[in-house]
Amino acid sequence: MNPKELVKSFYESDFYKNEEVLKSFIHPECELYWSSSAGFVKFNYKDIIEHGKRTSQSFKELRAEISHIIAEDNLVTVRYTYYIISFDQPEDEICLAHFISIWEVKDGKLFSCHEMSQMADEKAVDNNAYLSVKVS
């Protein structure tokens, strides 16, 4: 599998429900640098596995919808939106957050990631609109 196919397969998998699937994608020396609307966090391999466990306990379903994926050599940039189904409201799928991740692939596994995310604005998602910022 080439790096682009690996990243796409990762986001299409049930990695958040199955620790073995997650481990099959993540390099043992993986580091993830995540800048979110809540702040910055750095995860190592163990942290990523633990985060996967917490995610499976928080959401009944998690789905990534990829809008862009660009690869060059062993680097893959992917833009996607996570949608969730909660245990409280199993009949509703909710837009959770938007992400851009830049993955480095090494030895056929996800080795390093620089990621940015922002919580979803349901009005923007529903109306297919985007915020406009005036730059002076």
mmCIF file of N, CA and C in Angstrom:
data_model
loop_
_atom_site.group_PDB
_atom_site.id
_atom_site.type_symbol
_atom_site.label_atom_id
_atom_site.label_comp_id
_atom_site.label_asym_id
_atom_site.label_seq_id
_atom_site.Cartn_x
_atom_site.Cartn_y
_atom_site.Cartn_z
ATOM 1 N N MET A 1 0.851 -1.174 0.000
ATOM 2 C CA MET A 1 0.000 0.000 0.000
ATOM 3 C C MET A 1 0.901 1.243 0.000
ATOM 4 N N ASN A 2 0.615 2.192 -0.891
ATOM 5 C CA ASN A 2 1.403 3.414 -0.897
ATOM 6 C C ASN A 2 0.931 4.333 0.244
ATOM 7 N N PRO A 3 1.694 5.387 0.572
ATOM 8 C CA PRO A 3 1.332 6.251 1.700
ATOM 9 C C PRO A 3 -0.076 6.844 1.613
ATOM 10 N N LYS A 4 -0.485 7.286 0.431
ATOM 11 C CA LYS A 4 -1.824 7.863 0.276
ATOM 12 C C LYS A 4 -2.909 6.830 0.566
ATOM 13 N N GLU A 5 -2.733 5.620 0.047
ATOM 14 C CA GLU A 5 -3.700 4.541 0.302
ATOM 15 C C GLU A 5 -3.727 4.173 1.786
ATOM 16 N N LEU A 6 -2.562 4.193 2.434
ATOM 17 C CA LEU A 6 -2.485 3.874 3.866
ATOM 18 C C LEU A 6 -3.290 4.875 4.685
ATOM 19 N N VAL A 7 -3.087 6.158 4.430
ATOM 20 C CA VAL A 7 -3.804 7.197 5.174
ATOM 21 C C VAL A 7 -5.305 7.093 4.923
ATOM 22 N N LYS A 8 -5.693 6.918 3.681
ATOM 23 C CA LYS A 8 -7.123 6.776 3.348
ATOM 24 C C LYS A 8 -7.718 5.559 4.057
ATOM 25 N N SER A 9 -7.014 4.443 4.043
ATOM 26 C CA SER A 9 -7.488 3.226 4.716
ATOM 27 C C SER A 9 -7.630 3.435 6.215
ATOM 28 N N PHE A 10 -6.697 4.183 6.790
ATOM 29 C CA PHE A 10 -6.757 4.468 8.226
ATOM 30 C C PHE A 10 -8.055 5.184 8.576
ATOM 31 N N TYR A 11 -8.366 6.248 7.850
ATOM 32 C CA TYR A 11 -9.572 7.017 8.162
ATOM 33 C C TYR A 11 -10.859 6.274 7.819
ATOM 34 N N GLU A 12 -10.788 5.299 6.942
ATOM 35 C CA GLU A 12 -11.968 4.484 6.603
ATOM 36 C C GLU A 12 -12.134 3.289 7.532
ATOM 37 N N SER A 13 -11.144 3.031 8.375
ATOM 38 C CA SER A 13 -11.177 1.854 9.254
ATOM 39 C C SER A 13 -11.958 2.130 10.539
ATOM 40 N N ASP A 14 -12.084 1.106 11.351
ATOM 41 C CA ASP A 14 -12.721 1.239 12.656
ATOM 42 C C ASP A 14 -11.656 1.316 13.760
ATOM 43 N N PHE A 15 -10.574 2.059 13.480
ATOM 44 C CA PHE A 15 -9.444 2.174 14.404
ATOM 45 C C PHE A 15 -9.867 2.613 15.794
ATOM 46 N N TYR A 16 -10.913 3.411 15.902
ATOM 47 C CA TYR A 16 -11.353 3.928 17.189
ATOM 48 C C TYR A 16 -12.095 2.867 18.012
ATOM 49 N N LYS A 17 -12.548 1.816 17.365
ATOM 50 C CA LYS A 17 -13.262 0.737 18.054
ATOM 51 C C LYS A 17 -12.379 -0.471 18.329
ATOM 52 N N ASN A 18 -11.296 -0.595 17.586
ATOM 53 C CA ASN A 18 -10.499 -1.812 17.632
ATOM 54 C C ASN A 18 -9.022 -1.458 17.809
ATOM 55 N N GLU A 19 -8.521 -1.679 18.999
ATOM 56 C CA GLU A 19 -7.137 -1.339 19.326
ATOM 57 C C GLU A 19 -6.138 -2.029 18.409
ATOM 58 N N GLU A 20 -6.423 -3.250 18.013
ATOM 59 C CA GLU A 20 -5.502 -3.978 17.130
ATOM 60 C C GLU A 20 -5.436 -3.338 15.743
ATOM 61 N N VAL A 21 -6.567 -2.848 15.267
ATOM 62 C CA VAL A 21 -6.582 -2.142 13.981
ATOM 63 C C VAL A 21 -5.757 -0.868 14.107
ATOM 64 N N LEU A 22 -5.959 -0.124 15.182
ATOM 65 C CA LEU A 22 -5.186 1.100 15.398
ATOM 66 C C LEU A 22 -3.692 0.790 15.435
ATOM 67 N N LYS A 23 -3.299 -0.229 16.174
ATOM 68 C CA LYS A 23 -1.892 -0.613 16.267
ATOM 69 C C LYS A 23 -1.326 -1.040 14.913
ATOM 70 N N SER A 24 -2.160 -1.597 14.048
ATOM 71 C CA SER A 24 -1.681 -2.038 12.733
ATOM 72 C C SER A 24 -1.321 -0.852 11.830
ATOM 73 N N PHE A 25 -1.872 0.328 12.113
ATOM 74 C CA PHE A 25 -1.596 1.513 11.310
ATOM 75 C C PHE A 25 -0.491 2.394 11.896
ATOM 76 N N ILE A 26 -0.346 2.407 13.209
ATOM 77 C CA ILE A 26 0.523 3.366 13.885
ATOM 78 C C ILE A 26 1.911 2.782 14.131
ATOM 79 N N HIS A 27 2.926 3.515 13.738
ATOM 80 C CA HIS A 27 4.326 3.134 13.975
ATOM 81 C C HIS A 27 4.597 3.198 15.481
ATOM 82 N N PRO A 28 5.363 2.261 16.032
ATOM 83 C CA PRO A 28 5.635 2.264 17.481
ATOM 84 C C PRO A 28 6.352 3.519 17.984
ATOM 85 N N GLU A 29 6.966 4.272 17.076
ATOM 86 C CA GLU A 29 7.644 5.512 17.476
ATOM 87 C C GLU A 29 6.853 6.751 17.032
ATOM 88 N N CYS A 30 5.575 6.562 16.753
ATOM 89 C CA CYS A 30 4.736 7.651 16.244
ATOM 90 C C CYS A 30 4.606 8.780 17.260
ATOM 91 N N GLU A 31 4.609 9.994 16.734
ATOM 92 C CA GLU A 31 4.303 11.183 17.522
ATOM 93 C C GLU A 31 3.280 12.004 16.751
ATOM 94 N N LEU A 32 2.302 12.510 17.483
ATOM 95 C CA LEU A 32 1.238 13.311 16.888
ATOM 96 C C LEU A 32 1.212 14.657 17.594
ATOM 97 N N TYR A 33 1.313 15.732 16.822
ATOM 98 C CA TYR A 33 1.296 17.095 17.331
ATOM 99 C C TYR A 33 -0.028 17.719 16.917
ATOM 100 N N TRP A 34 -0.912 17.955 17.878
ATOM 101 C CA TRP A 34 -2.279 18.356 17.576
ATOM 102 C C TRP A 34 -2.570 19.741 18.141
ATOM 103 N N SER A 35 -2.885 20.673 17.260
ATOM 104 C CA SER A 35 -3.349 22.004 17.651
ATOM 105 C C SER A 35 -4.856 22.035 17.425
ATOM 106 N N SER A 36 -5.599 22.094 18.520
ATOM 107 C CA SER A 36 -7.058 22.088 18.426
ATOM 108 C C SER A 36 -7.599 23.396 18.981
ATOM 109 N N SER A 37 -8.898 23.567 18.884
ATOM 110 C CA SER A 37 -9.513 24.760 19.449
ATOM 111 C C SER A 37 -9.382 24.772 20.974
ATOM 112 N N ALA A 38 -9.061 23.635 21.569
ATOM 113 C CA ALA A 38 -8.852 23.548 23.021
ATOM 114 C C ALA A 38 -7.392 23.770 23.417
ATOM 115 N N GLY A 39 -6.481 23.811 22.433
ATOM 116 C CA GLY A 39 -5.063 24.014 22.735
ATOM 117 C C GLY A 39 -4.198 22.978 22.050
ATOM 118 N N PHE A 40 -2.926 22.942 22.445
ATOM 119 C CA PHE A 40 -1.941 22.047 21.830
ATOM 120 C C PHE A 40 -1.718 20.821 22.715
ATOM 121 N N VAL A 41 -1.551 19.672 22.066
ATOM 122 C CA VAL A 41 -1.207 18.445 22.779
ATOM 123 C C VAL A 41 -0.270 17.621 21.897
ATOM 124 N N LYS A 42 0.651 16.937 22.535
ATOM 125 C CA LYS A 42 1.559 16.029 21.834
ATOM 126 C C LYS A 42 1.298 14.626 22.355
ATOM 127 N N PHE A 43 1.045 13.710 21.411
ATOM 128 C CA PHE A 43 0.798 12.309 21.751
ATOM 129 C C PHE A 43 1.960 11.457 21.272
ATOM 130 N N ASN A 44 2.330 10.460 22.068
ATOM 131 C CA ASN A 44 3.236 9.418 21.600
ATOM 132 C C ASN A 44 2.375 8.188 21.293
ATOM 133 N N TYR A 45 3.009 7.096 20.949
ATOM 134 C CA TYR A 45 2.296 5.866 20.570
ATOM 135 C C TYR A 45 1.285 5.459 21.646
ATOM 136 N N LYS A 46 1.738 5.383 22.884
ATOM 137 C CA LYS A 46 0.869 4.965 23.987
ATOM 138 C C LYS A 46 -0.312 5.923 24.143
ATOM 139 N N ASP A 47 -0.047 7.221 24.038
ATOM 140 C CA ASP A 47 -1.119 8.224 24.145
ATOM 141 C C ASP A 47 -2.154 8.054 23.033
ATOM 142 N N ILE A 48 -1.687 7.756 21.836
ATOM 143 C CA ILE A 48 -2.592 7.571 20.694
ATOM 144 C C ILE A 48 -3.505 6.365 20.936
ATOM 145 N N ILE A 49 -2.941 5.288 21.443
ATOM 146 C CA ILE A 49 -3.746 4.094 21.745
ATOM 147 C C ILE A 49 -4.781 4.420 22.816
ATOM 148 N N GLU A 50 -4.369 5.128 23.866
ATOM 149 C CA GLU A 50 -5.296 5.509 24.941
ATOM 150 C C GLU A 50 -6.387 6.448 24.423
ATOM 151 N N HIS A 51 -6.024 7.373 23.554
ATOM 152 C CA HIS A 51 -7.009 8.288 22.972
ATOM 153 C C HIS A 51 -8.036 7.504 22.144
ATOM 154 N N GLY A 52 -7.574 6.488 21.423
ATOM 155 C CA GLY A 52 -8.490 5.628 20.670
ATOM 156 C C GLY A 52 -9.489 4.935 21.587
ATOM 157 N N LYS A 53 -9.010 4.452 22.738
ATOM 158 C CA LYS A 53 -9.915 3.805 23.712
ATOM 159 C C LYS A 53 -10.963 4.787 24.228
ATOM 160 N N ARG A 54 -10.512 6.008 24.563
ATOM 161 C CA ARG A 54 -11.455 7.016 25.062
ATOM 162 C C ARG A 54 -12.479 7.387 23.990
ATOM 163 N N THR A 55 -12.044 7.465 22.747
ATOM 164 C CA THR A 55 -12.949 7.794 21.648
ATOM 165 C C THR A 55 -14.029 6.730 21.509
ATOM 166 N N SER A 56 -13.633 5.456 21.617
ATOM 167 C CA SER A 56 -14.614 4.373 21.486
ATOM 168 C C SER A 56 -15.624 4.388 22.633
ATOM 169 N N GLN A 57 -15.220 4.913 23.780
ATOM 170 C CA GLN A 57 -16.133 5.004 24.925
ATOM 171 C C GLN A 57 -17.022 6.242 24.833
ATOM 172 N N SER A 58 -16.598 7.235 24.055
ATOM 173 C CA SER A 58 -17.340 8.491 23.947
ATOM 174 C C SER A 58 -18.401 8.474 22.851
ATOM 175 N N PHE A 59 -18.120 7.739 21.767
ATOM 176 C CA PHE A 59 -19.012 7.762 20.614
ATOM 177 C C PHE A 59 -19.393 6.360 20.181
ATOM 178 N N LYS A 60 -20.651 6.211 19.797
ATOM 179 C CA LYS A 60 -21.111 4.934 19.263
ATOM 180 C C LYS A 60 -20.498 4.694 17.884
ATOM 181 N N GLU A 61 -20.455 5.749 17.067
ATOM 182 C CA GLU A 61 -19.884 5.680 15.722
ATOM 183 C C GLU A 61 -19.071 6.938 15.458
ATOM 184 N N LEU A 62 -18.026 6.785 14.659
ATOM 185 C CA LEU A 62 -17.182 7.896 14.217
ATOM 186 C C LEU A 62 -16.894 7.673 12.744
ATOM 187 N N ARG A 63 -17.155 8.710 11.951
ATOM 188 C CA ARG A 63 -16.943 8.594 10.508
ATOM 189 C C ARG A 63 -16.169 9.803 10.013
ATOM 190 N N ALA A 64 -15.135 9.538 9.244
ATOM 191 C CA ALA A 64 -14.369 10.618 8.627
ATOM 192 C C ALA A 64 -14.815 10.773 7.180
ATOM 193 N N GLU A 65 -15.121 12.002 6.801
ATOM 194 C CA GLU A 65 -15.436 12.307 5.412
ATOM 195 C C GLU A 65 -14.271 13.127 4.862
ATOM 196 N N ILE A 66 -13.504 12.509 3.982
ATOM 197 C CA ILE A 66 -12.314 13.147 3.412
ATOM 198 C C ILE A 66 -12.727 14.032 2.239
ATOM 199 N N SER A 67 -12.278 15.287 2.276
ATOM 200 C CA SER A 67 -12.562 16.185 1.159
ATOM 201 C C SER A 67 -11.333 16.377 0.261
ATOM 202 N N HIS A 68 -10.137 16.293 0.847
ATOM 203 C CA HIS A 68 -8.899 16.457 0.093
ATOM 204 C C HIS A 68 -7.855 15.487 0.632
ATOM 205 N N ILE A 69 -7.071 14.931 -0.270
ATOM 206 C CA ILE A 69 -5.941 14.102 0.133
ATOM 207 C C ILE A 69 -4.854 14.257 -0.934
ATOM 208 N N ILE A 70 -3.687 14.698 -0.488
ATOM 209 C CA ILE A 70 -2.581 15.004 -1.395
ATOM 210 C C ILE A 70 -1.333 14.298 -0.862
ATOM 211 N N ALA A 71 -0.625 13.623 -1.751
ATOM 212 C CA ALA A 71 0.565 12.881 -1.338
ATOM 213 C C ALA A 71 1.774 13.300 -2.156
ATOM 214 N N GLU A 72 2.903 13.341 -1.478
ATOM 215 C CA GLU A 72 4.189 13.554 -2.121
ATOM 216 C C GLU A 72 5.212 12.717 -1.369
ATOM 217 N N ASP A 73 5.768 11.740 -2.066
ATOM 218 C CA ASP A 73 6.716 10.800 -1.455
ATOM 219 C C ASP A 73 6.066 10.148 -0.238
ATOM 220 N N ASN A 74 6.665 10.316 0.948
ATOM 221 C CA ASN A 74 6.136 9.660 2.148
ATOM 222 C C ASN A 74 5.292 10.610 3.011
ATOM 223 N N LEU A 75 4.900 11.761 2.460
ATOM 224 C CA LEU A 75 4.057 12.720 3.177
ATOM 225 C C LEU A 75 2.665 12.755 2.559
ATOM 226 N N VAL A 76 1.650 12.747 3.432
ATOM 227 C CA VAL A 76 0.263 12.785 2.971
ATOM 228 C C VAL A 76 -0.487 13.842 3.776
ATOM 229 N N THR A 77 -1.104 14.786 3.061
ATOM 230 C CA THR A 77 -1.946 15.795 3.702
ATOM 231 C C THR A 77 -3.392 15.426 3.422
ATOM 232 N N VAL A 78 -4.180 15.430 4.491
ATOM 233 C CA VAL A 78 -5.580 15.037 4.361
ATOM 234 C C VAL A 78 -6.455 16.051 5.102
ATOM 235 N N ARG A 79 -7.507 16.474 4.438
ATOM 236 C CA ARG A 79 -8.504 17.360 5.051
ATOM 237 C C ARG A 79 -9.783 16.547 5.168
ATOM 238 N N TYR A 80 -10.354 16.556 6.364
ATOM 239 C CA TYR A 80 -11.522 15.715 6.604
ATOM 240 C C TYR A 80 -12.388 16.297 7.706
ATOM 241 N N THR A 81 -13.597 15.800 7.785
ATOM 242 C CA THR A 81 -14.544 16.162 8.831
ATOM 243 C C THR A 81 -14.973 14.887 9.536
ATOM 244 N N TYR A 82 -14.976 14.950 10.865
ATOM 245 C CA TYR A 82 -15.473 13.828 11.652
ATOM 246 C C TYR A 82 -16.956 14.037 11.955
ATOM 247 N N TYR A 83 -17.714 12.979 11.738
ATOM 248 C CA TYR A 83 -19.120 12.917 12.107
ATOM 249 C C TYR A 83 -19.260 11.821 13.150
ATOM 250 N N ILE A 84 -20.093 12.068 14.146
ATOM 251 C CA ILE A 84 -20.265 11.085 15.223
ATOM 252 C C ILE A 84 -21.733 10.747 15.427
ATOM 253 N N ILE A 85 -21.942 9.570 15.988
ATOM 254 C CA ILE A 85 -23.241 9.172 16.519
ATOM 255 C C ILE A 85 -22.989 8.891 17.983
ATOM 256 N N SER A 86 -23.741 9.580 18.838
ATOM 257 C CA SER A 86 -23.544 9.428 20.280
ATOM 258 C C SER A 86 -24.386 8.265 20.811
ATOM 259 N N PHE A 87 -24.034 7.827 22.005
ATOM 260 C CA PHE A 87 -24.821 6.784 22.655
ATOM 261 C C PHE A 87 -26.179 7.346 23.087
ATOM 262 N N ASP A 88 -26.219 8.651 23.401
ATOM 263 C CA ASP A 88 -27.457 9.295 23.865
ATOM 264 C C ASP A 88 -28.484 9.459 22.758
ATOM 265 N N GLN A 89 -27.987 9.765 21.537
ATOM 266 C CA GLN A 89 -28.882 10.030 20.406
ATOM 267 C C GLN A 89 -28.455 9.178 19.209
ATOM 268 N N PRO A 90 -28.698 7.870 19.277
ATOM 269 C CA PRO A 90 -28.222 6.976 18.217
ATOM 270 C C PRO A 90 -28.888 7.187 16.857
ATOM 271 N N GLU A 91 -29.939 7.999 16.808
ATOM 272 C CA GLU A 91 -30.621 8.250 15.536
ATOM 273 C C GLU A 91 -30.068 9.470 14.798
ATOM 274 N N ASP A 92 -29.181 10.233 15.457
ATOM 275 C CA ASP A 92 -28.661 11.460 14.855
ATOM 276 C C ASP A 92 -27.154 11.394 14.624
ATOM 277 N N GLU A 93 -26.729 11.734 13.412
ATOM 278 C CA GLU A 93 -25.307 11.897 13.122
ATOM 279 C C GLU A 93 -24.991 13.382 13.242
ATOM 280 N N ILE A 94 -23.935 13.684 13.988
ATOM 281 C CA ILE A 94 -23.570 15.063 14.286
ATOM 282 C C ILE A 94 -22.200 15.373 13.701
ATOM 283 N N CYS A 95 -22.094 16.522 13.082
ATOM 284 C CA CYS A 95 -20.804 16.999 12.594
ATOM 285 C C CYS A 95 -20.004 17.462 13.810
ATOM 286 N N LEU A 96 -18.862 16.839 14.054
ATOM 287 C CA LEU A 96 -18.079 17.116 15.253
ATOM 288 C C LEU A 96 -17.004 18.176 15.021
ATOM 289 N N ALA A 97 -16.108 17.937 14.055
ATOM 290 C CA ALA A 97 -14.973 18.847 13.864
ATOM 291 C C ALA A 97 -14.357 18.656 12.486
ATOM 292 N N HIS A 98 -13.610 19.689 12.080
ATOM 293 C CA HIS A 98 -12.884 19.685 10.812
ATOM 294 C C HIS A 98 -11.392 19.589 11.121
ATOM 295 N N PHE A 99 -10.669 18.810 10.317
ATOM 296 C CA PHE A 99 -9.251 18.555 10.551
ATOM 297 C C PHE A 99 -8.439 18.725 9.278
ATOM 298 N N ILE A 100 -7.188 19.107 9.464
ATOM 299 C CA ILE A 100 -6.161 18.978 8.441
ATOM 300 C C ILE A 100 -4.991 18.292 9.120
ATOM 301 N N SER A 101 -4.549 17.194 8.537
ATOM 302 C CA SER A 101 -3.448 16.419 9.097
ATOM 303 C C SER A 101 -2.388 16.194 8.032
ATOM 304 N N ILE A 102 -1.147 16.314 8.433
ATOM 305 C CA ILE A 102 -0.021 16.006 7.560
ATOM 306 C C ILE A 102 0.697 14.814 8.176
ATOM 307 N N TRP A 103 0.597 13.682 7.518
ATOM 308 C CA TRP A 103 1.192 12.438 7.998
ATOM 309 C C TRP A 103 2.504 12.148 7.285
ATOM 310 N N GLU A 104 3.463 11.675 8.049
ATOM 311 C CA GLU A 104 4.682 11.104 7.489
ATOM 312 C C GLU A 104 4.570 9.596 7.655
ATOM 313 N N VAL A 105 4.810 8.871 6.592
ATOM 314 C CA VAL A 105 4.749 7.411 6.619
ATOM 315 C C VAL A 105 6.172 6.869 6.628
ATOM 316 N N LYS A 106 6.408 5.906 7.513
ATOM 317 C CA LYS A 106 7.724 5.274 7.630
ATOM 318 C C LYS A 106 7.512 3.786 7.883
ATOM 319 N N ASP A 107 8.235 2.959 7.165
ATOM 320 C CA ASP A 107 8.126 1.502 7.317
ATOM 321 C C ASP A 107 6.687 1.013 7.124
ATOM 322 N N GLY A 108 5.941 1.680 6.249
ATOM 323 C CA GLY A 108 4.576 1.260 5.952
ATOM 324 C C GLY A 108 3.565 1.584 7.032
ATOM 325 N N LYS A 109 3.931 2.492 7.960
ATOM 326 C CA LYS A 109 3.019 2.861 9.057
ATOM 327 C C LYS A 109 3.010 4.363 9.236
ATOM 328 N N LEU A 110 1.988 4.846 9.944
ATOM 329 C CA LEU A 110 1.863 6.267 10.237
ATOM 330 C C LEU A 110 2.864 6.623 11.327
ATOM 331 N N PHE A 111 3.852 7.462 10.971
ATOM 332 C CA PHE A 111 5.005 7.710 11.835
ATOM 333 C C PHE A 111 4.928 9.042 12.582
ATOM 334 N N SER A 112 4.471 10.072 11.905
ATOM 335 C CA SER A 112 4.439 11.397 12.514
ATOM 336 C C SER A 112 3.275 12.170 11.921
ATOM 337 N N CYS A 113 2.625 12.998 12.762
ATOM 338 C CA CYS A 113 1.485 13.771 12.276
ATOM 339 C C CYS A 113 1.483 15.159 12.893
ATOM 340 N N HIS A 114 1.272 16.149 12.045
ATOM 341 C CA HIS A 114 1.013 17.516 12.482
ATOM 342 C C HIS A 114 -0.430 17.789 12.082
ATOM 343 N N GLU A 115 -1.242 18.143 13.079
ATOM 344 C CA GLU A 115 -2.685 18.179 12.877
ATOM 345 C C GLU A 115 -3.273 19.462 13.460
ATOM 346 N N MET A 116 -4.259 19.996 12.761
ATOM 347 C CA MET A 116 -5.025 21.136 13.263
ATOM 348 C C MET A 116 -6.506 20.803 13.141
ATOM 349 N N SER A 117 -7.265 21.229 14.158
ATOM 350 C CA SER A 117 -8.700 20.972 14.109
ATOM 351 C C SER A 117 -9.474 22.158 14.654
ATOM 352 N N GLN A 118 -10.733 22.195 14.250
ATOM 353 C CA GLN A 118 -11.649 23.210 14.729
ATOM 354 C C GLN A 118 -13.014 22.559 14.886
ATOM 355 N N MET A 119 -13.673 22.845 15.993
ATOM 356 C CA MET A 119 -15.009 22.316 16.206
ATOM 357 C C MET A 119 -15.915 22.782 15.071
ATOM 358 N N ALA A 120 -16.859 21.946 14.715
ATOM 359 C CA ALA A 120 -17.765 22.256 13.608
ATOM 360 C C ALA A 120 -18.752 23.335 14.004
ATOM 361 N N ASP A 121 -19.078 24.148 13.049
ATOM 362 C CA ASP A 121 -20.127 25.149 13.179
ATOM 363 C C ASP A 121 -21.290 24.613 12.355
ATOM 364 N N GLU A 122 -22.313 24.118 13.029
ATOM 365 C CA GLU A 122 -23.405 23.459 12.317
ATOM 366 C C GLU A 122 -24.073 24.360 11.287
ATOM 367 N N LYS A 123 -24.149 25.670 11.544
ATOM 368 C CA LYS A 123 -24.760 26.577 10.569
ATOM 369 C C LYS A 123 -23.941 26.583 9.288
ATOM 370 N N ALA A 124 -22.626 26.637 9.425
ATOM 371 C CA ALA A 124 -21.759 26.650 8.237
ATOM 372 C C ALA A 124 -21.870 25.333 7.484
ATOM 373 N N VAL A 125 -21.959 24.232 8.213
ATOM 374 C CA VAL A 125 -22.065 22.926 7.572
ATOM 375 C C VAL A 125 -23.427 22.795 6.887
ATOM 376 N N ASP A 126 -24.500 23.171 7.595
ATOM 377 C CA ASP A 126 -25.839 23.030 7.033
ATOM 378 C C ASP A 126 -26.056 23.912 5.807
ATOM 379 N N ASN A 127 -25.517 25.124 5.843
ATOM 380 C CA ASN A 127 -25.736 26.062 4.743
ATOM 381 C C ASN A 127 -24.633 26.013 3.705
ATOM 382 N N ASN A 128 -23.659 25.144 3.922
ATOM 383 C CA ASN A 128 -22.530 25.022 3.007
ATOM 384 C C ASN A 128 -21.831 26.371 2.829
ATOM 385 N N ALA A 129 -21.776 27.150 3.928
ATOM 386 C CA ALA A 129 -21.179 28.485 3.906
ATOM 387 C C ALA A 129 -19.874 28.478 4.691
ATOM 388 N N TYR A 130 -19.053 29.474 4.460
ATOM 389 C CA TYR A 130 -17.773 29.599 5.148
ATOM 390 C C TYR A 130 -17.637 30.986 5.731
ATOM 391 N N LEU A 131 -16.948 31.088 6.857
ATOM 392 C CA LEU A 131 -16.701 32.383 7.470
ATOM 393 C C LEU A 131 -15.754 33.176 6.585
ATOM 394 N N SER A 132 -16.003 34.428 6.498
ATOM 395 C CA SER A 132 -15.139 35.312 5.722
ATOM 396 C C SER A 132 -14.460 36.269 6.687
ATOM 397 N N VAL A 133 -13.152 36.360 6.607
ATOM 398 C CA VAL A 133 -12.399 37.246 7.481
ATOM 399 C C VAL A 133 -11.754 38.321 6.619
ATOM 400 N N LYS A 134 -11.974 39.567 7.001
ATOM 401 C CA LYS A 134 -11.386 40.686 6.258
ATOM 402 C C LYS A 134 -9.960 40.893 6.752
ATOM 403 N N VAL A 135 -9.027 40.872 5.827
ATOM 404 C CA VAL A 135 -7.611 41.063 6.152
ATOM 405 C C VAL A 135 -7.216 42.446 5.669
ATOM 406 N N SER A 136 -6.614 43.246 6.583
ATOM 407 C CA SER A 136 -6.202 44.582 6.153
ATOM 408 C C SER A 136 -4.710 44.702 6.022
#
